[in-house]
Short mmCIF file of C-alpha atoms in Angstrom, two decimals:
data_model
loop_
_atom_site.label_atom_id
_atom_site.label_comp_id
_atom_site.label_asym_id
_atom_site.label_seq_id
_atom_site.Cartn_x
_atom_site.Cartn_y
_atom_site.Cartn_z
CA MET A 1 22.23 87.67 -6.67
CA ALA A 2 22.60 91.45 -7.38
CA ALA A 3 25.77 91.78 -5.23
CA VAL A 4 27.01 88.60 -6.69
CA ARG A 5 26.71 89.97 -10.12
CA ALA A 6 28.19 93.37 -9.12
CA PHE A 7 31.23 91.55 -7.78
CA LEU A 8 31.72 89.56 -10.86
CA GLN A 9 31.55 92.85 -13.10
CA GLN A 10 32.84 95.74 -10.81
CA GLY A 11 34.07 94.19 -7.54
CA TYR A 12 32.95 94.79 -3.99
CA GLY A 13 34.42 97.42 -1.72
CA THR A 14 38.18 97.38 -2.25
CA LEU A 15 38.18 94.09 -4.04
CA GLY A 16 38.45 94.16 -7.71
CA PRO A 17 36.11 92.11 -10.14
CA THR A 18 36.98 88.50 -9.98
CA PRO A 19 35.54 85.49 -12.24
CA PHE A 20 33.87 82.50 -10.55
CA ASN A 21 35.80 80.09 -8.53
CA ASP A 22 38.62 82.52 -7.91
CA PHE A 23 39.53 84.47 -4.85
CA ALA A 24 39.97 88.28 -4.58
CA HIS A 25 42.06 89.28 -1.55
CA ALA A 26 42.48 92.69 0.06
CA GLU A 27 46.00 94.09 0.24
CA GLY A 28 45.51 94.50 4.06
CA PRO A 29 43.27 95.47 6.83
CA ALA A 30 40.80 98.32 6.19
CA THR A 31 42.41 102.07 6.57
CA PRO A 32 40.88 105.34 6.25
CA ALA A 33 42.21 105.49 2.60
CA ALA A 34 39.84 102.81 1.78
CA HIS A 35 36.91 105.06 2.74
CA VAL A 36 34.63 102.00 3.16
CA PRO A 37 31.93 102.90 5.84
CA GLY A 38 32.32 100.60 8.98
CA ALA A 39 35.15 98.66 7.81
CA ALA A 40 36.98 96.32 10.34
CA PRO A 41 40.71 97.48 10.65
CA ASP A 42 41.95 94.08 12.14
CA LEU A 43 40.69 91.71 9.55
CA VAL A 44 41.82 91.22 5.79
CA ASP A 45 38.84 90.53 3.49
CA ALA A 46 38.55 87.55 0.99
CA LEU A 47 35.70 87.04 -1.46
CA ALA A 48 34.92 84.45 -3.90
CA GLN A 49 31.79 83.71 -5.74
CA ILE A 50 31.50 79.81 -6.56
CA ASP A 51 29.63 78.31 -9.25
CA LEU A 52 28.83 74.58 -8.70
CA SER A 53 26.64 74.24 -11.99
CA GLY A 54 29.57 72.36 -13.58
CA GLY A 55 30.12 70.09 -10.48
CA PRO A 56 31.99 70.31 -7.09
CA VAL A 57 34.68 72.72 -6.07
CA ARG A 58 37.27 72.02 -3.71
CA LEU A 59 38.50 74.37 -1.06
CA HIS A 60 42.09 74.09 0.43
CA VAL A 61 42.65 75.95 3.68
CA PRO A 62 46.07 76.55 5.34
CA ASP A 63 47.00 76.11 8.74
CA THR A 64 46.87 79.33 10.51
CA GLY A 65 48.89 78.40 13.48
CA GLY A 66 45.87 78.99 15.94
CA GLU A 67 45.26 82.46 14.45
CA TYR A 68 41.77 83.47 13.85
CA TYR A 69 40.13 83.41 10.47
CA VAL A 70 36.50 82.44 9.23
CA LEU A 71 35.28 81.48 5.90
CA GLN A 72 31.39 81.97 5.45
CA PHE A 73 29.31 80.27 2.95
CA VAL A 74 26.38 82.14 1.78
CA ASP A 75 23.67 80.77 -0.59
CA ALA A 76 21.96 82.67 -3.30
CA TRP A 77 19.16 83.61 -0.74
CA THR A 78 21.58 84.86 1.69
CA ASN A 79 21.32 82.19 4.06
CA THR A 80 24.61 81.43 5.79
CA PHE A 81 24.59 77.60 5.58
CA ALA A 82 28.13 76.66 6.72
CA TYR A 83 31.47 77.92 8.28
CA VAL A 84 34.95 76.90 8.13
CA GLY A 85 37.54 78.52 10.41
CA SER A 86 38.83 78.78 13.88
CA ARG A 87 35.49 78.57 15.74
CA ALA A 88 33.94 76.12 13.45
CA THR A 89 36.63 73.57 12.44
CA GLY A 90 39.95 74.75 13.84
CA THR A 91 43.12 76.05 12.40
CA ARG A 92 44.53 73.10 10.89
CA GLU A 93 45.26 72.65 7.00
CA GLY A 94 42.49 70.85 5.15
CA ASP A 95 40.46 70.43 2.13
CA TRP A 96 36.72 70.77 1.88
CA LEU A 97 34.35 69.61 -1.02
CA LEU A 98 31.61 71.92 -1.83
CA VAL A 99 28.94 70.12 -3.63
CA PRO A 100 25.84 71.36 -5.73
CA PRO A 101 22.30 70.56 -4.70
CA GLY A 102 21.34 66.95 -5.34
CA TRP A 103 25.02 65.94 -5.96
CA ALA A 104 25.39 62.01 -5.44
CA GLY A 105 29.03 61.68 -6.49
CA THR A 106 31.95 59.87 -4.88
CA VAL A 107 33.95 61.85 -2.11
CA PRO A 108 37.76 61.48 -2.49
CA ASP A 109 39.42 60.07 0.41
CA VAL A 110 41.65 63.12 0.83
CA GLU A 111 38.67 65.48 1.70
CA THR A 112 38.56 66.84 5.30
CA GLY A 113 34.58 67.01 4.87
CA VAL A 114 31.75 67.87 2.61
CA ILE A 115 29.81 70.99 2.54
CA ASP A 116 26.25 70.62 0.72
CA ALA A 117 25.24 74.00 -1.04
CA PRO A 118 21.56 74.72 -1.16
CA THR A 119 22.16 76.73 -4.35
CA SER A 120 24.53 76.30 -7.29
CA VAL A 121 26.02 79.62 -6.65
CA VAL A 122 27.61 80.45 -3.36
CA SER A 123 29.26 83.47 -2.10
CA LEU A 124 32.35 82.63 0.05
CA VAL A 125 33.25 85.56 2.34
CA GLY A 126 36.49 85.15 4.15
CA ARG A 127 38.07 87.14 6.97
CA ILE A 128 41.72 86.75 8.20
CA ALA A 129 42.93 88.39 11.43
CA CYS A 130 45.73 90.75 11.00
CA HIS A 131 47.42 92.31 14.13
CA GLY A 132 49.24 95.22 12.40
CA PRO A 133 51.53 95.91 9.67
CA GLU A 134 54.25 93.42 11.01
CA ASP A 135 51.55 90.70 10.60
CA LEU A 136 50.89 91.16 6.99
CA PRO A 137 53.74 88.78 5.65
CA ARG A 138 51.99 86.10 7.52
CA VAL A 139 48.51 86.88 6.12
CA ARG A 140 49.79 87.20 2.59
CA ALA A 141 51.28 83.91 2.89
CA LEU A 142 48.04 82.51 3.96
CA GLN A 143 46.18 84.19 0.96
CA GLN A 144 48.69 82.13 -1.41
CA GLU A 145 47.59 78.97 0.03
CA LEU A 146 43.78 79.57 0.17
CA THR A 147 42.67 78.08 -3.30
CA LEU A 148 39.67 76.79 -5.23
CA THR A 149 39.69 74.16 -7.57
CA HIS A 150 37.05 73.18 -9.93
CA LEU A 151 36.63 69.43 -10.01
CA GLY A 152 33.27 69.20 -12.25
CA ASP A 153 32.94 67.40 -15.55
CA ARG A 154 31.61 70.53 -17.05
CA ALA A 155 32.61 74.05 -17.57
CA HIS A 156 31.17 76.49 -14.90
CA ARG A 157 29.24 79.38 -16.03
CA THR A 158 30.92 82.77 -16.38
CA GLY A 159 28.13 84.86 -14.97
CA VAL A 160 24.58 84.86 -13.38
CA PRO A 161 21.51 84.39 -15.47
CA ALA A 162 20.76 87.44 -17.32
CA PRO A 163 17.30 89.09 -17.21
CA ASP A 164 15.29 90.05 -20.49
CA SER A 165 16.80 93.28 -21.71
CA ASP A 166 13.64 94.43 -23.22
CA VAL A 167 11.80 94.61 -19.76
CA PRO A 168 11.17 98.22 -18.81
CA VAL A 169 13.45 99.67 -16.25
CA ALA A 170 10.40 100.35 -13.82
CA LEU A 171 9.86 96.35 -13.62
CA GLY A 172 13.53 95.48 -13.69
CA PHE A 173 13.39 94.28 -10.06
CA PHE A 174 10.73 91.80 -10.78
CA GLU A 175 12.38 90.63 -13.73
CA ARG A 176 15.48 89.72 -11.84
CA MET A 177 13.57 88.03 -9.40
CA ARG A 178 11.68 85.91 -11.82
CA VAL A 179 14.97 84.80 -13.66
CA TRP A 180 17.02 84.19 -10.55
CA THR A 181 14.30 82.34 -8.66
CA ALA A 182 13.79 79.98 -11.54
CA ASP A 183 17.71 79.27 -11.50
CA PHE A 184 17.95 79.10 -7.65
CA PRO A 185 14.63 77.55 -6.01
CA PRO A 186 14.18 78.46 -2.51
CA ALA A 187 13.96 75.92 0.32
CA PRO A 188 10.97 73.44 0.06
CA ALA A 189 9.16 74.99 3.01
CA ASP A 190 9.14 78.26 1.12
CA LEU A 191 7.65 77.05 -2.11
CA ASP A 192 4.00 77.48 -0.60
CA HIS A 193 4.75 81.11 0.04
CA GLN A 194 6.33 81.57 -3.32
CA ALA A 195 3.34 80.28 -5.14
CA ARG A 196 1.28 83.09 -4.08
CA PHE A 197 3.04 85.18 -6.63
CA GLN A 198 2.22 83.14 -9.71
CA SER A 199 -0.63 85.73 -10.70
CA LEU A 200 2.20 88.37 -10.78
CA GLY A 201 4.23 86.56 -13.40
CA LEU A 202 7.04 85.96 -11.04
CA LEU A 203 6.92 82.18 -11.63
CA GLU A 204 6.83 82.22 -15.47
CA GLU A 205 9.37 80.45 -17.51
CA GLY A 206 10.63 81.31 -21.00
CA LEU A 207 9.43 84.65 -22.62
CA SER A 208 9.15 87.34 -19.71
CA PRO A 209 5.65 88.66 -18.98
CA TYR A 210 7.16 91.91 -18.14
CA VAL A 211 8.22 92.73 -21.74
CA SER A 212 4.68 94.05 -22.82
CA PRO A 213 2.65 93.81 -19.47
CA GLU A 214 -0.97 94.94 -18.98
CA PRO A 215 -1.19 98.44 -17.27
CA ALA A 216 -2.99 97.02 -14.31
CA LEU A 217 -0.12 94.65 -13.78
CA VAL A 218 2.44 97.47 -14.05
CA GLU A 219 0.47 99.61 -11.52
CA ALA A 220 0.23 96.74 -9.13
CA LEU A 221 3.84 95.93 -9.25
CA THR A 222 5.31 99.36 -9.01
CA ARG A 223 3.02 100.40 -6.21
CA GLY A 224 3.92 97.01 -4.51
CA LEU A 225 7.52 97.87 -4.89
CA GLU A 226 7.09 101.17 -3.51
CA LEU A 227 5.37 100.02 -0.49
CA GLY A 228 7.72 97.10 -0.03
CA ARG A 229 10.65 99.36 0.04
CA ALA A 230 9.05 101.51 2.63
CA ARG A 231 8.35 98.72 4.78
CA VAL A 232 12.03 97.54 4.67
CA ALA A 233 13.38 100.98 5.31
CA ALA A 234 11.16 101.48 8.25
CA ALA A 235 12.30 98.10 9.73
CA SER A 236 15.89 99.14 9.14
CA ARG A 237 15.97 102.21 11.15
CA PHE A 238 18.12 101.97 14.08
CA PRO A 239 16.21 102.38 17.38
CA GLU A 240 16.67 105.09 19.80
CA ARG A 241 19.69 103.93 21.98
CA PRO A 242 18.78 103.97 25.54
CA GLU A 243 21.58 101.48 26.41
CA ALA A 244 25.37 102.39 26.48
CA TRP A 245 25.92 99.88 23.82
CA TYR A 246 23.88 98.69 20.83
CA ALA A 247 24.14 95.30 19.21
CA GLU A 248 22.18 92.88 17.06
CA PRO A 249 23.41 89.34 17.73
CA HIS A 250 20.46 87.94 16.06
CA LEU A 251 20.20 89.87 12.81
CA HIS A 252 21.20 87.00 10.70
CA ASP A 253 18.89 84.35 12.25
CA TYR A 254 16.62 84.05 9.24
CA ASN A 255 18.17 80.73 7.85
CA LEU A 256 15.65 78.24 9.07
CA ASP A 257 16.38 75.32 6.89
CA HIS A 258 20.33 74.76 5.96
CA PHE A 259 22.56 74.18 8.72
CA GLY A 260 25.89 72.62 7.60
CA VAL A 261 29.36 72.59 9.00
CA GLY A 262 30.13 75.17 11.63
CA THR A 263 26.55 76.41 12.09
CA LEU A 264 24.43 76.30 15.13
CA GLY A 265 20.80 75.21 14.36
CA SER A 266 19.45 75.51 17.74
CA PRO A 267 16.02 77.64 18.29
CA TRP A 268 18.23 80.23 19.84
CA TRP A 269 19.55 81.05 16.48
CA GLN A 270 16.43 81.04 14.44
CA VAL A 271 13.60 83.58 13.96
CA PRO A 272 10.58 81.59 15.34
CA ASP A 273 8.29 82.77 12.63
CA ARG A 274 8.82 82.09 9.02
CA GLU A 275 6.93 84.95 7.73
CA ALA A 276 8.71 87.29 10.01
CA ALA A 277 12.09 85.93 8.91
CA TYR A 278 11.46 87.28 5.55
CA LEU A 279 11.52 90.81 6.80
CA VAL A 280 14.59 90.03 8.99
CA ARG A 281 16.33 88.83 5.91
CA ALA A 282 15.62 91.86 3.93
CA VAL A 283 16.66 94.04 6.69
CA ALA A 284 19.89 92.29 7.22
CA ALA A 285 20.57 92.35 3.37
CA ARG A 286 19.99 96.21 3.46
CA ARG A 287 22.05 96.86 6.58
CA ALA A 288 24.70 94.03 6.70
CA LEU A 289 24.81 91.89 3.70
CA TRP A 290 27.10 88.81 4.04
CA GLU A 291 27.73 89.49 7.73
CA PRO A 292 28.13 86.40 10.12
CA HIS A 293 25.88 85.14 12.78
CA GLY A 294 26.33 86.62 16.30
CA TYR A 295 28.08 83.40 17.59
CA GLU A 296 30.77 83.75 15.05
CA ALA A 297 31.47 87.63 15.47
CA MET A 298 29.46 90.06 17.34
CA SER A 299 29.70 93.97 17.08
CA ALA A 300 28.38 96.51 19.68
CA SER A 301 28.43 100.30 19.00
CA ALA A 302 28.08 103.31 21.25
CA VAL A 303 27.53 107.01 20.25
CA ARG A 304 27.08 108.46 23.78
CA ASP A 305 28.89 108.55 27.06
CA ALA A 306 27.67 107.38 30.40
CA ARG A 307 25.89 110.88 30.75
CA GLY A 308 24.01 110.51 27.55
CA HIS A 309 26.17 112.90 25.65
CA ARG A 310 27.27 112.30 22.25
CA PHE A 311 30.96 111.49 21.80
CA ASP A 312 32.96 114.64 20.67
CA GLY A 313 36.69 114.80 19.88
CA ALA A 314 36.77 118.02 21.95
CA HIS A 315 36.83 115.62 25.03
CA GLY A 316 38.56 112.63 26.19
CA TYR A 317 36.92 109.34 27.31
CA LEU A 318 37.69 106.24 29.36
CA LEU A 319 36.55 102.76 28.77
CA ARG A 320 37.42 100.48 31.64
CA LEU A 321 37.02 96.81 30.97
CA ASP A 322 36.77 94.76 34.13
CA PRO A 323 36.94 92.17 32.99
CA PRO A 324 37.69 92.44 29.20
CA PRO A 325 35.04 90.75 26.84
CA PRO A 326 35.24 86.94 27.10
CA VAL A 327 35.88 85.66 23.78
CA GLY A 328 37.36 82.56 22.14
CA ALA A 329 39.46 84.51 19.65
CA PHE A 330 40.21 88.23 20.37
CA TRP A 331 38.23 91.61 20.89
CA SER A 332 39.06 95.17 19.52
CA LEU A 333 37.62 98.72 19.83
CA SER A 334 37.56 100.99 16.68
CA VAL A 335 36.65 104.71 16.24
CA TYR A 336 34.63 106.00 13.44
CA GLU A 337 34.17 109.67 12.66
CA LEU A 338 30.49 110.88 12.08
CA PRO A 339 28.94 111.63 9.73
CA GLY A 340 30.35 109.12 7.22
CA ASN A 341 31.16 106.28 9.60
CA HIS A 342 34.70 106.01 8.50
CA LEU A 343 37.92 105.21 10.22
CA VAL A 344 39.80 108.13 11.69
CA ALA A 345 42.82 109.19 9.62
CA GLY A 346 45.90 110.41 11.47
CA PRO A 347 49.78 110.17 11.65
CA GLU A 348 49.72 107.17 13.93
CA GLU A 349 47.94 104.64 11.65
CA ARG A 350 46.35 103.44 15.03
CA TYR A 351 42.92 102.21 14.11
CA ALA A 352 41.94 99.71 16.54
CA ILE A 353 43.04 98.64 20.00
CA GLY A 354 42.28 95.27 21.84
CA SER A 355 43.49 92.15 23.28
CA ARG A 356 46.18 91.52 20.34
CA THR A 357 47.50 94.84 20.70
CA PRO A 358 51.38 94.70 21.53
CA GLY A 359 52.10 96.45 24.84
CA LEU A 360 48.55 96.68 26.07
CA VAL A 361 48.80 97.57 29.72
CA TYR A 362 46.55 95.76 32.20
CA GLU A 363 45.74 96.25 35.91
CA ASP A 364 46.92 93.61 38.40
CA GLY A 365 43.25 92.19 38.49
CA GLY A 366 43.19 91.91 34.72
CA ALA A 367 41.08 94.86 34.08
CA VAL A 368 42.18 97.19 31.26
CA THR A 369 41.40 100.96 30.65
CA LEU A 370 41.29 102.20 27.16
CA HIS A 371 41.86 105.95 26.47
CA ILE A 372 39.87 107.40 23.53
CA ALA A 373 41.03 111.12 22.74
CA ARG A 374 42.47 113.22 19.97
CA GLU A 375 45.91 113.71 21.70
CA ARG A 376 48.30 110.86 22.76
CA PRO A 377 48.39 110.74 26.56
CA ARG A 378 51.82 111.76 28.12
CA GLU A 379 51.90 108.93 30.70
CA ALA A 380 53.52 105.80 29.23
CA GLY A 381 50.78 103.32 30.52
CA ARG A 382 48.00 105.54 28.99
CA ALA A 383 49.68 105.86 25.70
CA ALA A 384 49.97 102.13 25.32
CA ASN A 385 46.21 102.10 25.79
CA TRP A 386 45.38 104.98 23.55
CA LEU A 387 42.83 104.88 20.70
CA PRO A 388 42.91 108.37 18.51
CA ALA A 389 39.73 110.22 18.21
CA PRO A 390 38.65 112.65 15.42
CA SER A 391 38.15 116.38 16.03
CA GLY A 392 34.30 115.97 15.89
CA GLY A 393 31.49 113.45 16.46
CA PHE A 394 32.40 109.83 16.38
CA ARG A 395 31.18 106.45 17.42
CA LEU A 396 32.74 103.49 18.92
CA VAL A 397 32.63 99.83 17.75
CA MET A 398 33.54 96.86 20.06
CA ARG A 399 34.18 93.71 18.05
CA MET A 400 34.19 90.28 19.58
CA TYR A 401 35.28 87.37 17.49
CA ALA A 402 34.00 83.94 18.70
CA PRO A 403 32.35 85.48 21.65
CA ASP A 404 31.54 83.43 24.76
CA GLN A 405 27.90 82.73 25.68
CA ALA A 406 28.04 85.37 28.54
CA VAL A 407 28.33 88.03 25.70
CA LEU A 408 25.54 86.63 23.66
CA ASP A 409 23.26 86.18 26.49
CA ARG A 410 24.18 89.40 28.04
CA THR A 411 25.33 88.01 31.05
CA TYR A 412 28.48 89.98 30.35
CA ALA A 413 27.66 93.65 29.58
CA LEU A 414 30.04 96.34 28.21
CA PRO A 415 30.20 99.17 30.59
CA ALA A 416 29.36 102.89 29.59
CA VAL A 417 32.03 105.07 28.48
CA GLU A 418 33.20 107.82 30.89
CA ARG A 419 34.22 111.25 29.99
CA ALA A 420 37.64 111.83 31.39
CA ALA A 421 38.21 114.00 34.21
CA GLY A 422 38.87 117.78 33.17
CA ALA A 423 38.02 116.84 29.46
#
């Protein structure tokens, strides 16, 4: 909920602050100028915070003509509970009715379908594929047609529940948790776990127990917060990467209770232990908030070449994909300079290369070799398959949208990146 409140008041990334039940749209795909770490240069972001306390909200989606897009529905506990988009529901025009918990109204005949929200506030995270500057007019037209309409009989709220301003800063985390938990109850299966915190005041209603707390409670809470943060930080550290490529397709599998439109509720996509899922949830929120499940989009990153040396712009590199990644939508490769993890600035404005890149040159058997280097190759075939690199260290990110099962179960594996001969 902290991210929801921040978006309403300050905005999120390159998106400006936007009230409930309205979309904020990016002007285009990410560029180095946006200075957003790890941003995808082939997607245009859309974000809306939806409040259902006043009743249902209708989502209208346009026909994208077969082009990839996804709208991801995330509840107040960061559970992704539904998807609308190319993989999940197709690319035709439609109207979806998003309804609050316990809603028992009548669904209008014109609706394509109903999406049941587990909480009365929902983050709607959108991503629309954009294949270069020439594709922007199409994307902007789609943005105009992507709309939310409040259908409830009561006014929706204008902000998230406010914590007591008299609570000391040191206990602010617990006060926010107390207030927001009361307004957004967890799944029934989590209630017993939540009851364990009754003695800490987290379930108190009305006057906050943290305004004038006993010293022993203050000590217990502040020490617990310190230990908790340390545990999440330790679990969030990236492991040493013995493999050529590192991916985490199951980082968002902590949702165990709410499987709506477009989700996959099989055990393969669930953390098997509920207690373990709590820690996975915290790591995902710290590392990749509002990112989709691996079956919707999967990213793999590499920082070393086939010989184990870190990538360096002093050298050129080759990535031969034989075959290219099997996907239902498209794949793309991007370069991020290190440290900083930002897209590489340059005169070419070429920040990604992939299956939708115009003029990409394939071999007769369908393989494709990508060239990662500071300078554009002189040969025409290589220049078409060139991705600019920075002068120093960098990492590569391969994104695969609607990946095939072979990608997910690692039957298909990305090959190691080779240093170019003489480089």
